[in-house]
Amino acid sequence: MRTLILLALAGLGAQLVDGSLGMAYGVTSTTLLLAMGTNPAAASATVHLAEIGTTLMSGAAHWRFGNVDWKVVAKIGVPGAVGSFLGATVLSRLSTELAEPVMSLILLGLGLYVMSRFTFRGLPKGQLGKPLRKRFLSPLGLVAGFLDATGGGGWGPVGTPALLASGRMEPRKVIGSIDTSEFLVAVAASAGFLLSLGSQGLDFVWVAAFLIGGLIAAPIAAWLVRLLPPRILGSAVGGVIIVTNVRTLLKSDWIAAPAGLTTFIYVVLFAVWAAALAYSIRAYREEQLPAAQETSTASV
């Protein structure tokens, strides 16, 4: 029961972050399952099965608050589904000994990307421009979907920054559209895992625990997307992903690091993480100063 409560809380927290940032549900949840000793393919399958429900709820909530561009959802979601099905098939055929460090490397890379992106740049605010074209969205969806299935997460970390960097959509619509299109990715990945693995290694009670936590958080996250400081959340979540997956790699047969070296690496990682959070908080406060000054001047 304690494990199920922890999983439900993890699902709630991951969905709050995902619904606010447009990323990190799959990466965070899969990282937790790997740390608990779950088979990599089963971990990704568990998360994607839960995501069928959470992304449906999240998409509906984002649509309700006007955060969705349906043209973008269609153009990126369909190729994303193709990529995720292929990724699920590939991961299912890898041995556990190989798959765990490979997945941890992918997750570590995504964690580094998330933390560095939000620490140093925050959410880019480009000028709204021309509509995004299919020749840009289709390859992006294919790659992001493949990484999402093989790494247990990647749809948001790849898709959200790419759309934000284009400067052609409001940040809230980028997040809402990515979260909504992820439903197609989750369905396709789940189908791929079930066809390749059957129910082997899957604990549907765990799926339900993740699902319940995510369903509770989804509408809250869609509402909070304009209120929470994404820059700080991105740095915090990125740090969690980095530390956890470095731990997995250090314990793997690839490295098998001695205790002294492991402790030193943890100290360095936590110091870097703390510095990133401090930088994000300071940068966020500086970003708010001009707006606060304008409000103060206007009131005078």
Short mmCIF file of C-alpha atoms in Angstrom, two decimals:
data_model
loop_
_atom_site.label_atom_id
_atom_site.label_comp_id
_atom_site.label_asym_id
_atom_site.label_seq_id
_atom_site.Cartn_x
_atom_site.Cartn_y
_atom_site.Cartn_z
CA MET A 1 0.00 0.00 0.00
CA ARG A 2 2.88 2.37 0.78
CA THR A 3 4.32 1.74 -2.68
CA LEU A 4 0.96 2.43 -4.35
CA ILE A 5 0.56 5.70 -2.43
CA LEU A 6 4.07 6.76 -3.45
CA LEU A 7 3.31 5.90 -7.08
CA ALA A 8 0.06 7.86 -6.99
CA LEU A 9 1.86 10.87 -5.49
CA ALA A 10 4.61 10.53 -8.11
CA GLY A 11 1.98 10.43 -10.85
CA LEU A 12 0.31 13.51 -9.39
CA GLY A 13 3.57 15.43 -9.14
CA ALA A 14 4.77 14.37 -12.58
CA GLN A 15 1.48 15.41 -14.19
CA LEU A 16 1.50 18.77 -12.41
CA VAL A 17 4.94 19.44 -13.88
CA ASP A 18 4.04 18.02 -17.29
CA GLY A 19 0.84 20.01 -17.54
CA SER A 20 2.70 23.18 -16.57
CA LEU A 21 5.87 22.65 -18.65
CA GLY A 22 4.60 20.47 -21.48
CA MET A 23 7.17 17.82 -20.53
CA ALA A 24 8.62 15.49 -17.90
CA TYR A 25 5.72 13.14 -16.99
CA GLY A 26 7.20 10.14 -18.78
CA VAL A 27 10.83 10.93 -17.95
CA THR A 28 10.09 11.47 -14.25
CA SER A 29 7.81 8.45 -13.87
CA THR A 30 10.07 6.08 -15.81
CA THR A 31 13.09 7.22 -13.82
CA LEU A 32 11.23 6.36 -10.60
CA LEU A 33 10.24 2.90 -11.88
CA LEU A 34 13.80 2.14 -12.98
CA ALA A 35 15.06 3.18 -9.55
CA MET A 36 12.60 0.67 -8.06
CA GLY A 37 14.13 -2.10 -10.19
CA THR A 38 11.46 -2.38 -12.88
CA ASN A 39 12.35 -3.91 -16.26
CA PRO A 40 13.01 -1.00 -18.69
CA ALA A 41 10.45 -2.10 -21.29
CA ALA A 42 7.87 -2.80 -18.57
CA ALA A 43 8.59 0.60 -16.97
CA SER A 44 8.00 2.44 -20.24
CA ALA A 45 4.90 0.34 -20.95
CA THR A 46 3.50 1.06 -17.47
CA VAL A 47 3.98 4.80 -17.89
CA HIS A 48 2.48 4.88 -21.39
CA LEU A 49 -0.58 2.88 -20.34
CA ALA A 50 -1.18 5.37 -17.52
CA GLU A 51 -0.59 8.24 -19.94
CA ILE A 52 -3.54 7.16 -22.10
CA GLY A 53 -5.81 8.36 -19.32
CA THR A 54 -3.74 11.29 -18.07
CA THR A 55 -3.12 12.77 -21.54
CA LEU A 56 -6.81 12.45 -22.41
CA MET A 57 -7.76 14.31 -19.24
CA SER A 58 -4.95 16.83 -19.71
CA GLY A 59 -5.93 17.48 -23.33
CA ALA A 60 -9.56 18.03 -22.38
CA ALA A 61 -8.56 20.43 -19.61
CA HIS A 62 -6.17 22.37 -21.86
CA TRP A 63 -8.89 22.57 -24.54
CA ARG A 64 -11.31 23.87 -21.91
CA PHE A 65 -8.88 26.68 -21.03
CA GLY A 66 -8.15 27.51 -24.70
CA ASN A 67 -4.58 26.16 -24.72
CA VAL A 68 -4.81 23.89 -27.79
CA ASP A 69 -4.06 24.43 -31.50
CA TRP A 70 -5.76 21.45 -33.15
CA LYS A 71 -3.91 21.85 -36.47
CA VAL A 72 -0.59 21.44 -34.67
CA VAL A 73 -1.97 18.48 -32.71
CA ALA A 74 -2.85 16.65 -35.92
CA LYS A 75 0.37 17.48 -37.78
CA ILE A 76 2.71 16.42 -34.97
CA GLY A 77 0.60 13.78 -33.21
CA VAL A 78 0.13 11.32 -36.09
CA PRO A 79 3.85 10.98 -36.99
CA GLY A 80 4.54 10.95 -33.25
CA ALA A 81 2.32 7.90 -32.91
CA VAL A 82 4.23 6.14 -35.71
CA GLY A 83 7.57 6.91 -34.05
CA SER A 84 6.41 5.76 -30.62
CA PHE A 85 5.11 2.45 -31.98
CA LEU A 86 8.48 1.81 -33.64
CA GLY A 87 10.32 2.82 -30.46
CA ALA A 88 8.24 0.47 -28.31
CA THR A 89 9.01 -2.41 -30.67
CA VAL A 90 12.75 -1.69 -30.55
CA LEU A 91 12.90 -1.40 -26.75
CA SER A 92 10.91 -4.60 -26.28
CA ARG A 93 13.56 -6.56 -28.18
CA LEU A 94 16.54 -5.32 -26.17
CA SER A 95 17.87 -7.41 -23.27
CA THR A 96 17.30 -5.99 -19.78
CA GLU A 97 21.07 -5.78 -19.14
CA LEU A 98 21.50 -3.60 -22.21
CA ALA A 99 18.21 -1.73 -22.06
CA GLU A 100 18.56 -0.30 -18.54
CA PRO A 101 21.83 1.64 -19.04
CA VAL A 102 20.78 2.62 -22.57
CA MET A 103 17.48 4.03 -21.28
CA SER A 104 19.28 5.77 -18.41
CA LEU A 105 21.64 7.43 -20.89
CA ILE A 106 18.69 8.70 -22.93
CA LEU A 107 16.93 9.93 -19.78
CA LEU A 108 20.15 11.54 -18.53
CA GLY A 109 20.52 13.39 -21.82
CA LEU A 110 16.92 14.57 -21.64
CA GLY A 111 17.40 15.61 -18.02
CA LEU A 112 20.52 17.64 -18.88
CA TYR A 113 18.62 19.26 -21.74
CA VAL A 114 15.61 20.14 -19.58
CA MET A 115 17.68 21.58 -16.72
CA SER A 116 20.08 23.57 -18.90
CA ARG A 117 17.31 24.84 -21.17
CA PHE A 118 15.16 26.20 -18.35
CA THR A 119 18.01 27.32 -16.11
CA PHE A 120 19.72 29.50 -18.71
CA ARG A 121 16.90 30.41 -21.07
CA GLY A 122 13.61 29.83 -19.32
CA LEU A 123 10.64 29.70 -21.66
CA PRO A 124 11.65 31.50 -24.88
CA LYS A 125 9.19 34.23 -25.84
CA GLY A 126 9.40 34.58 -29.60
CA GLN A 127 7.23 36.71 -31.80
CA LEU A 128 4.02 35.12 -32.96
CA GLY A 129 4.47 34.44 -36.69
CA LYS A 130 3.37 32.24 -39.53
CA PRO A 131 1.69 28.87 -38.96
CA LEU A 132 4.00 25.94 -38.31
CA ARG A 133 4.45 23.79 -41.41
CA LYS A 134 3.97 20.07 -41.74
CA ARG A 135 7.51 19.57 -43.08
CA PHE A 136 8.78 20.83 -39.71
CA LEU A 137 6.20 19.17 -37.45
CA SER A 138 6.18 15.69 -39.02
CA PRO A 139 9.91 14.87 -38.62
CA LEU A 140 9.83 16.45 -35.16
CA GLY A 141 6.91 14.23 -34.15
CA LEU A 142 8.54 11.09 -35.56
CA VAL A 143 11.81 11.63 -33.65
CA ALA A 144 10.12 12.75 -30.43
CA GLY A 145 7.73 9.78 -30.51
CA PHE A 146 10.58 7.30 -31.02
CA LEU A 147 12.59 8.78 -28.14
CA ASP A 148 9.49 8.87 -25.96
CA ALA A 149 8.95 5.11 -26.25
CA THR A 150 12.61 4.04 -26.05
CA GLY A 151 13.50 6.42 -23.22
CA GLY A 152 10.23 6.24 -21.31
CA GLY A 153 9.84 9.96 -21.98
CA GLY A 154 10.91 12.48 -24.57
CA TRP A 155 7.79 13.72 -26.29
CA GLY A 156 7.68 16.88 -24.21
CA PRO A 157 11.45 17.46 -23.76
CA VAL A 158 11.92 17.30 -27.54
CA GLY A 159 8.65 18.74 -28.83
CA THR A 160 7.99 21.58 -26.40
CA PRO A 161 11.37 23.40 -26.70
CA ALA A 162 11.32 22.99 -30.50
CA LEU A 163 7.91 24.63 -30.80
CA LEU A 164 8.80 27.33 -28.28
CA ALA A 165 12.03 28.10 -30.15
CA SER A 166 10.06 28.63 -33.37
CA GLY A 167 8.46 31.70 -31.80
CA ARG A 168 5.24 31.06 -33.71
CA MET A 169 2.97 29.97 -30.85
CA GLU A 170 2.07 31.29 -27.43
CA PRO A 171 3.82 29.25 -24.71
CA ARG A 172 0.51 28.15 -23.21
CA LYS A 173 -0.67 26.85 -26.60
CA VAL A 174 2.63 25.04 -27.15
CA ILE A 175 2.22 23.24 -23.82
CA GLY A 176 -1.47 22.52 -24.36
CA SER A 177 -0.94 21.20 -27.90
CA ILE A 178 2.00 18.99 -26.92
CA ASP A 179 0.08 17.55 -23.97
CA THR A 180 -2.99 16.90 -26.12
CA SER A 181 -1.10 15.24 -28.99
CA GLU A 182 0.68 13.03 -26.49
CA PHE A 183 -2.53 11.00 -26.21
CA LEU A 184 -1.89 9.60 -29.70
CA VAL A 185 1.71 8.83 -28.77
CA ALA A 186 0.69 7.05 -25.56
CA VAL A 187 -1.91 4.90 -27.37
CA ALA A 188 0.55 3.88 -30.11
CA ALA A 189 3.40 3.14 -27.67
CA SER A 190 1.10 1.08 -25.46
CA ALA A 191 -0.08 -0.91 -28.47
CA GLY A 192 3.53 -1.54 -29.48
CA PHE A 193 4.50 -2.75 -26.01
CA LEU A 194 1.44 -4.97 -25.60
CA LEU A 195 1.96 -6.57 -29.04
CA SER A 196 5.66 -7.18 -28.32
CA LEU A 197 5.54 -8.05 -24.61
CA GLY A 198 1.97 -9.05 -23.89
CA SER A 199 1.37 -8.36 -20.19
CA GLN A 200 4.82 -9.64 -19.20
CA GLY A 201 6.29 -7.58 -16.37
CA LEU A 202 3.29 -5.25 -16.21
CA ASP A 203 1.60 -4.51 -12.91
CA PHE A 204 -1.79 -3.00 -13.73
CA VAL A 205 -2.26 -1.92 -10.11
CA TRP A 206 0.82 0.27 -10.55
CA VAL A 207 -0.65 1.59 -13.80
CA ALA A 208 -3.84 2.47 -11.92
CA ALA A 209 -1.88 4.24 -9.17
CA PHE A 210 -0.03 6.40 -11.70
CA LEU A 211 -3.29 7.04 -13.52
CA ILE A 212 -5.20 8.17 -10.43
CA GLY A 213 -2.48 10.62 -9.43
CA GLY A 214 -2.26 11.97 -12.98
CA LEU A 215 -6.02 12.35 -13.38
CA ILE A 216 -6.21 14.42 -10.21
CA ALA A 217 -3.36 16.69 -11.31
CA ALA A 218 -4.26 17.15 -15.01
CA PRO A 219 -7.00 19.81 -14.70
CA ILE A 220 -5.09 21.61 -11.95
CA ALA A 221 -1.96 21.78 -14.13
CA ALA A 222 -3.93 23.12 -17.11
CA TRP A 223 -5.26 25.90 -14.90
CA LEU A 224 -1.89 26.64 -13.30
CA VAL A 225 0.02 26.77 -16.60
CA ARG A 226 -0.07 30.60 -16.57
CA LEU A 227 0.70 30.96 -12.86
CA LEU A 228 3.62 28.66 -11.99
CA PRO A 229 7.20 29.76 -12.79
CA PRO A 230 8.21 27.20 -15.46
CA ARG A 231 11.85 28.26 -15.28
CA ILE A 232 12.23 27.11 -11.68
CA LEU A 233 10.18 23.94 -12.20
CA GLY A 234 12.28 22.99 -15.22
CA SER A 235 15.52 23.32 -13.27
CA ALA A 236 14.13 21.32 -10.35
CA VAL A 237 12.75 18.47 -12.45
CA GLY A 238 15.85 18.32 -14.64
CA GLY A 239 17.99 17.91 -11.53
CA VAL A 240 15.87 15.02 -10.24
CA ILE A 241 16.15 13.22 -13.56
CA ILE A 242 19.92 13.76 -13.79
CA VAL A 243 20.73 12.58 -10.26
CA THR A 244 18.52 9.49 -10.45
CA ASN A 245 19.84 8.30 -13.80
CA VAL A 246 23.47 8.97 -12.90
CA ARG A 247 22.82 6.71 -9.91
CA THR A 248 21.54 3.95 -12.21
CA LEU A 249 24.56 4.27 -14.51
CA LEU A 250 27.06 4.27 -11.63
CA LYS A 251 25.55 1.01 -10.33
CA SER A 252 25.42 -0.63 -13.77
CA ASP A 253 27.95 -3.17 -15.06
CA TRP A 254 29.12 -0.54 -17.55
CA ILE A 255 30.72 1.54 -14.78
CA ALA A 256 30.38 -0.22 -11.40
CA ALA A 257 31.85 2.83 -9.66
CA PRO A 258 33.47 2.39 -6.21
CA ALA A 259 31.74 3.96 -3.20
CA GLY A 260 34.23 6.82 -2.84
CA LEU A 261 33.86 7.94 -6.45
CA THR A 262 30.08 7.60 -6.27
CA THR A 263 29.93 9.86 -3.20
CA PHE A 264 32.13 12.48 -4.86
CA ILE A 265 29.97 12.50 -8.01
CA TYR A 266 26.79 12.91 -5.92
CA VAL A 267 28.28 15.86 -4.04
CA VAL A 268 29.21 17.55 -7.34
CA LEU A 269 25.78 16.84 -8.86
CA PHE A 270 23.86 18.22 -5.88
CA ALA A 271 26.07 21.32 -5.84
CA VAL A 272 25.42 21.93 -9.55
CA TRP A 273 21.71 21.30 -9.05
CA ALA A 274 21.54 23.77 -6.14
CA ALA A 275 23.41 26.37 -8.21
CA ALA A 276 21.02 25.86 -11.14
CA LEU A 277 17.99 26.34 -8.88
CA ALA A 278 19.49 29.45 -7.31
CA TYR A 279 20.25 30.89 -10.75
CA SER A 280 16.72 30.11 -11.97
CA ILE A 281 15.12 31.76 -8.95
CA ARG A 282 17.27 34.87 -9.32
CA ALA A 283 16.64 35.07 -13.07
CA TYR A 284 12.90 34.63 -12.56
CA ARG A 285 12.83 37.45 -9.99
CA GLU A 286 14.77 39.73 -12.34
CA GLU A 287 12.29 38.96 -15.11
CA GLN A 288 9.44 40.05 -12.83
CA LEU A 289 11.01 43.39 -11.85
CA PRO A 290 10.15 45.33 -15.07
CA ALA A 291 6.54 44.18 -14.90
CA ALA A 292 6.31 45.13 -11.21
CA GLN A 293 7.85 48.55 -11.90
CA GLU A 294 5.40 49.21 -14.74
CA THR A 295 2.48 48.28 -12.50
CA SER A 296 3.79 50.55 -9.75
CA THR A 297 4.27 53.46 -12.18
CA ALA A 298 0.80 52.98 -13.66
CA SER A 299 -0.82 53.00 -10.21
CA VAL A 300 0.96 56.26 -9.35
#
